[in-house]
XYZ file of C-alpha atoms in Angstrom:
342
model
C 102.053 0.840 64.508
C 99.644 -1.265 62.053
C 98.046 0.286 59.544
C 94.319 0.960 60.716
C 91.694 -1.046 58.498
C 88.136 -1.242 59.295
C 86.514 -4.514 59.139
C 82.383 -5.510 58.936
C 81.258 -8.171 61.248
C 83.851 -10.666 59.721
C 86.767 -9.614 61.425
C 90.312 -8.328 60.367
C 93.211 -9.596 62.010
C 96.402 -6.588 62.682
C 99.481 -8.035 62.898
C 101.532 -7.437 66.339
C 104.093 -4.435 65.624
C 106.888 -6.385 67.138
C 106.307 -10.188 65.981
C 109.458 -9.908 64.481
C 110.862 -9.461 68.034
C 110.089 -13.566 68.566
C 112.851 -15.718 68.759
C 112.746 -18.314 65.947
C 110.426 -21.436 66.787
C 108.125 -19.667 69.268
C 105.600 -21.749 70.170
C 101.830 -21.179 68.667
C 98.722 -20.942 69.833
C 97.989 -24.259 70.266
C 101.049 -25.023 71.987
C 100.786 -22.588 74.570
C 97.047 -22.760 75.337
C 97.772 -24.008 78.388
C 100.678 -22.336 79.555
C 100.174 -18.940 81.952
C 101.578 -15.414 80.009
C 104.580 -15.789 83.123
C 105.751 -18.788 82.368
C 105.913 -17.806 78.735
C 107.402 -14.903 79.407
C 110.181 -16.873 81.648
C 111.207 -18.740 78.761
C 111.590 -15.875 76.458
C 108.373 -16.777 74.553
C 104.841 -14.308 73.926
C 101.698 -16.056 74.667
C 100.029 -15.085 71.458
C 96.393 -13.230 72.304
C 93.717 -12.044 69.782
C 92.126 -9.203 71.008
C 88.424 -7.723 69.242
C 88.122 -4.060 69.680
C 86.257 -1.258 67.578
C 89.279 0.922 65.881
C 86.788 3.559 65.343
C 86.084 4.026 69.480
C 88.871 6.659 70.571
C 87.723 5.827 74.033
C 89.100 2.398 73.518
C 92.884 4.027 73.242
C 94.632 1.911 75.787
C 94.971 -1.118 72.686
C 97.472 1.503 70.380
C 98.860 2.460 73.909
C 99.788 -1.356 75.082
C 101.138 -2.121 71.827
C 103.248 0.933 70.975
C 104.412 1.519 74.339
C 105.022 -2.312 74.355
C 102.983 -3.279 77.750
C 101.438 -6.164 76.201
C 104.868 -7.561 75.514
C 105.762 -6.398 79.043
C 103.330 -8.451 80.233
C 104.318 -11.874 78.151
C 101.899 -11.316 75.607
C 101.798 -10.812 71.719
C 98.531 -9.279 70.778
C 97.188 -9.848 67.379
C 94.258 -7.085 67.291
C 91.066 -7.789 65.594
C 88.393 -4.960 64.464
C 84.894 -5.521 64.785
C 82.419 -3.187 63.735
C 79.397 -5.866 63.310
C 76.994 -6.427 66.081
C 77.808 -6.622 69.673
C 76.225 -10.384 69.673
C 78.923 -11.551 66.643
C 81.744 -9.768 68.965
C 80.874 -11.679 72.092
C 79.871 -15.424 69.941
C 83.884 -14.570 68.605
C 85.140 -14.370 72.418
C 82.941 -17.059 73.288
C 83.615 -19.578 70.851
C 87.625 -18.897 71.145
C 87.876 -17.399 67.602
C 89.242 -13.999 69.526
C 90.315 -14.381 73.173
C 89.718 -11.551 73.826
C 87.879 -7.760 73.864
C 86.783 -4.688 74.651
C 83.371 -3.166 74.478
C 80.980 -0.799 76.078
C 79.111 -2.598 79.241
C 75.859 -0.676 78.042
C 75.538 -2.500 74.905
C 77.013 -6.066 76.118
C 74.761 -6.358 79.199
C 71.945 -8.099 77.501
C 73.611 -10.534 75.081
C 75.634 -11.669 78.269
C 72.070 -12.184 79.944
C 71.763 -14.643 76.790
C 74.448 -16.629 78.443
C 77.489 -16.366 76.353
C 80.478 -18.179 77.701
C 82.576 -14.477 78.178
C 83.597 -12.943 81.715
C 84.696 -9.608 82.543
C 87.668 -9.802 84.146
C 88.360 -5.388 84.183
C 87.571 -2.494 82.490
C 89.338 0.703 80.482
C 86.923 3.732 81.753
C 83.856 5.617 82.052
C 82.028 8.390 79.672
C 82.211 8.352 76.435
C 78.098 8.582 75.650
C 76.544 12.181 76.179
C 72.787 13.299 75.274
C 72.131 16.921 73.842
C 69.749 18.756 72.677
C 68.487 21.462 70.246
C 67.844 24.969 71.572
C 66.003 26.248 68.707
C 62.915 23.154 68.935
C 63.186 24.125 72.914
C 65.045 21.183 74.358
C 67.390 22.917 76.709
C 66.635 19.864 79.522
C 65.317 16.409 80.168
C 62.193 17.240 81.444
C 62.013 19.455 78.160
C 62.355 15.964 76.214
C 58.597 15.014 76.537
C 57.025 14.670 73.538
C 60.079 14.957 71.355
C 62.698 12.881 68.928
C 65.983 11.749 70.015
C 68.731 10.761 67.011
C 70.618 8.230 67.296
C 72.910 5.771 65.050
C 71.360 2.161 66.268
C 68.290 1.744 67.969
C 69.927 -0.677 70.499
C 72.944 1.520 70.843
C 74.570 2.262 74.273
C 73.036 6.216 74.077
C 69.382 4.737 74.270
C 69.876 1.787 76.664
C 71.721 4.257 79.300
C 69.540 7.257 78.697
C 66.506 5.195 78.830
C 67.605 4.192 82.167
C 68.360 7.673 83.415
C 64.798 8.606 82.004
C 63.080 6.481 83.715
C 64.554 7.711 87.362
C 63.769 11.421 86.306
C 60.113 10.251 85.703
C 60.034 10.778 82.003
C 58.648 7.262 80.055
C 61.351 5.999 77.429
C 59.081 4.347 75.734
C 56.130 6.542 76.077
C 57.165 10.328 76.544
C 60.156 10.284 73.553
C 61.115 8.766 70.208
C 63.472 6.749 69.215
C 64.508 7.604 65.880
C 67.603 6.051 63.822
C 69.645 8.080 61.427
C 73.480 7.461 59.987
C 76.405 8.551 62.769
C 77.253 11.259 60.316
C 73.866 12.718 59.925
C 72.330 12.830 63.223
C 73.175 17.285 63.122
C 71.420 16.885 60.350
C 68.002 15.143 61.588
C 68.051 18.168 64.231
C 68.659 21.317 62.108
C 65.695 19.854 59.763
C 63.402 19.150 62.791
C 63.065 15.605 62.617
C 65.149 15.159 65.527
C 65.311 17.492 68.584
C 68.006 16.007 70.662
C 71.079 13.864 69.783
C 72.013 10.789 72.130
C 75.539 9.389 70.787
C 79.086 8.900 71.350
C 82.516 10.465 70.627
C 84.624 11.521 69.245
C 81.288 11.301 66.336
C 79.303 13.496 68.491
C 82.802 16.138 69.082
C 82.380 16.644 66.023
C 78.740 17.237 65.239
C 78.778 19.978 67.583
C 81.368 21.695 65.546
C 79.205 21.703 63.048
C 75.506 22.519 64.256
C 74.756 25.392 65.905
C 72.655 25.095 69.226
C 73.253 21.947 70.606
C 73.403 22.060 74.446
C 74.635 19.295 76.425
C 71.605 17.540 79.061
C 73.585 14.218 80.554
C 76.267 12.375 80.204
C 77.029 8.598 81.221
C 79.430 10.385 83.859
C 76.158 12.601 84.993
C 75.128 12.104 88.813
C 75.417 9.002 90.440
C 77.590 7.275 87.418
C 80.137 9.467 87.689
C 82.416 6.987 89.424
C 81.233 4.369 87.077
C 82.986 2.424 84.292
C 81.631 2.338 80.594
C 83.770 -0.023 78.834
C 85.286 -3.226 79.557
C 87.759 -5.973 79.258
C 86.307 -9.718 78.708
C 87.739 -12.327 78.087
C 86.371 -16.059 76.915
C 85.063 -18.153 79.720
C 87.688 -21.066 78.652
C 90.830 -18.634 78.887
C 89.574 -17.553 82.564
C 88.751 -21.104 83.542
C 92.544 -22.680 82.256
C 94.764 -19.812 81.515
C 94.186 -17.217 84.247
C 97.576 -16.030 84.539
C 96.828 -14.897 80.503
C 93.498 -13.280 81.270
C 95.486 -11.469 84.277
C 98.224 -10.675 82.044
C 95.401 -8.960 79.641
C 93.729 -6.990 82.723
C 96.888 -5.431 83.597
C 97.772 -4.633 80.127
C 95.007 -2.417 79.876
C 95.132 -1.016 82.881
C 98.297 0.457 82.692
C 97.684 1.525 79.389
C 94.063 3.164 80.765
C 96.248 5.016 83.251
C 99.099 6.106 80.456
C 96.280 7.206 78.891
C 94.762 9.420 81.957
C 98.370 10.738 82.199
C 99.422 11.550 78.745
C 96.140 12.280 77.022
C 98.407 14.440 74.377
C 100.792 11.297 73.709
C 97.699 8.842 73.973
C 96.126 10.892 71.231
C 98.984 11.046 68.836
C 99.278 7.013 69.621
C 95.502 6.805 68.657
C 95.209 8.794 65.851
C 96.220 6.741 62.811
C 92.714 5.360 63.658
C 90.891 8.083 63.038
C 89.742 11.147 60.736
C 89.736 13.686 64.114
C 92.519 15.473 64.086
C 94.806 15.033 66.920
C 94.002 18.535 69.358
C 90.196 17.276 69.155
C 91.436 13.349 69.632
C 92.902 14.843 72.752
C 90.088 17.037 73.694
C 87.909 14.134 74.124
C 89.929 11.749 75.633
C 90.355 14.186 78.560
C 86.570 14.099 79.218
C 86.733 10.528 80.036
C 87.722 8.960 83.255
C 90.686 6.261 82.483
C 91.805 6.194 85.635
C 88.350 4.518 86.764
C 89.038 1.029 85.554
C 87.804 -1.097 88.270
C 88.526 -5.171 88.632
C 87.871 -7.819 91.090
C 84.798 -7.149 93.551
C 84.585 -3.574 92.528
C 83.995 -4.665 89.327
C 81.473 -7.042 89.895
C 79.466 -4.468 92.243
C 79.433 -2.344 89.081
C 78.129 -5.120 86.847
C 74.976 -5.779 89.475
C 74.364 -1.691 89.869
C 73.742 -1.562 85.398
C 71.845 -5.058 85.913
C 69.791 -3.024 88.008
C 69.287 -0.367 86.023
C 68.820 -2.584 82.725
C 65.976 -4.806 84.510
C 64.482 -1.676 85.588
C 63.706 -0.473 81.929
C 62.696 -3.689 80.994
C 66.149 -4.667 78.734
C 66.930 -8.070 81.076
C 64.165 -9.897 81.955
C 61.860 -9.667 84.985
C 63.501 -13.029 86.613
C 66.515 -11.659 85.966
C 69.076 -11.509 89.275
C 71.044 -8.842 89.179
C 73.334 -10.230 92.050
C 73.640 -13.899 90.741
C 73.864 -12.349 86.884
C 77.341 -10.542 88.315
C 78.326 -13.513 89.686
C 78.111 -14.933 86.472
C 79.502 -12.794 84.073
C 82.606 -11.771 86.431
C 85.828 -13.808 86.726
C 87.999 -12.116 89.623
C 92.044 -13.050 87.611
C 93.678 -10.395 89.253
C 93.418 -11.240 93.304
């Protein structure tokens, strides 16, 4: 496996683990472009992919799993894996303008800057969870109703714990703008911001979150983005650049299933999946594996199950005011969805 590095927005390519595994004279990039991942596979050649992921996500698993287990390759691809950490809009501009082909992100936080009109479809998905909201016994947040009038932590104001939560606010009749507040501290602080009451509640992601609760006393769990009605609903997905689904699709197909199989080694083998993954992280393995069997990898959904999925958080988004008003949640699906696998 490649040696994790963490890059800034700029990105940092990994080099595939078995490029060496190429017969001499494979074609490049270029020359393949418009050749589909079977008929490169058929003549013994990798269509060579650059995927963007965030290393730091253990929720995003299935990449280490498709390239150790070699289901990529399987597939006819050779993935080149690029880690962003920089803003969600830099991510999607790098699928966009072909500089990755690729990637994986939470649908929470890529929602809007697809409304923006990015040339990037989702073509599947990995899973759902991954974002839970708790709060602080001792300031007397023990539910969501109990949120009014208090301070919720979090590690980016436009981060996938507020955009969701807001939305789940708003149907329990609590104001997200009006009845809480927003209030930005670093990842590794946010236990912090509660124990010294400037923060009663803590909306954020894991494993980050895992951990906090390790370490601060009186933290009890209110939601999750598996709470309710989203419990059969995806969190992060697969998309790909609108060019490679318009005149590669057998590529972007080849990518779908990829992860899908590796979403469902991971569901399966959350031990092996951990041990895979954890090169990537600081968690140690037991807790790596601990939270990966809170999420839901066997949810991945493609095709018209997808795109129902995409509508339902347009809905949700436009309700809280994050897409616009004119906004169509049924023709901003249609949009943003490529069906490659039917």
């Amino acid at each position: 496996m490649t040696t994790p590095l963490n890059a800034s927005a700029s990105s940092i390519i990994l080099p595939s683990r078995r490029r060496l595994l190429r017969s001499v004279g494979a074609l490049g990039l270029s020359a393949v472009a418009g050749v589909g991942a079977s008929q490169v596979l058929a003549a013994g050649k990798l269509r060579p992919v650059k995927l963007a992921w965030n290393a730091n996500a253990v929720c995003l698993a299935p990449v280490p799993v498709a390239i150790t287990r070699g289901i990529f390759e399987k597939n006819g691809l050779d993935v080149e894996l690029i880690n962003y950490t920089g803003s969600t809009d830099q991510l999607l501009e790098s699928i966009a303008t072909s500089k990755a082909d690729a990637g994986l992100g939470m649908i929470h936080r890529w929602i809007k800057p697809l409304e923006s009109g990015f040339d990037v479809k989702l073509v599947s998905s990995s899973h759902g969870g991954c974002t839970r909201l708790v709060g602080y016994g001792p300031a007397g947040v023990t539910s969501l109703q109990k949120l009014k009038g208090k301070t919720i932590a979090v590690s980016d104001l436009n981060s996938p714990g507020k955009n969701f939560f807001s939305v789940l606010f708003t149907k329990a009749g609590i104001d997200p703008e009006k009845d809480v507040t927003w209030r930005q501290f670093p990842g590794d602080l946010l236990g912090v911001a509660v124990e010294k009451g400037e923060a009663h509640a803590i909306a954020d992601g894991d494993p980050n979150l895992f951990v906090i609760e390790r370490k601060t006393k009186g933290l009890i769990e209110l939601a999750t983005n598996l709470s309710g009605e989203y419990a059969d609903k995806t969190c992060c997905v697969l998309g790909v650049s609108g060019k490679l689904a318009r005149e590669d699709r057998a590529t972007a197909a080849a990518l779908a299933r990829s992860i899908n199989e590796a979403s469902d080694f991971v569901a399966n083998n959350p031990n092996e999946a951990a041990k895979i993954y954890s090169p990537y992280s600081k968690v140690s393995v037991d807790d790596l594996r601990t939270v990966l069997g809170t999420l839901t990898h066997k949810h991945h959904p493609s095709g018209v199950a997808l795109k129902k999925e995409i509508e339902f958080f347009a809905r949700d988004f436009k309700l809280v005011g994050v897409l616009k008003p004119t906004t169509d949640p049924v023709r901003f699906a249609e949009f943003v969805h490529a069906d490659v696998l039917s």
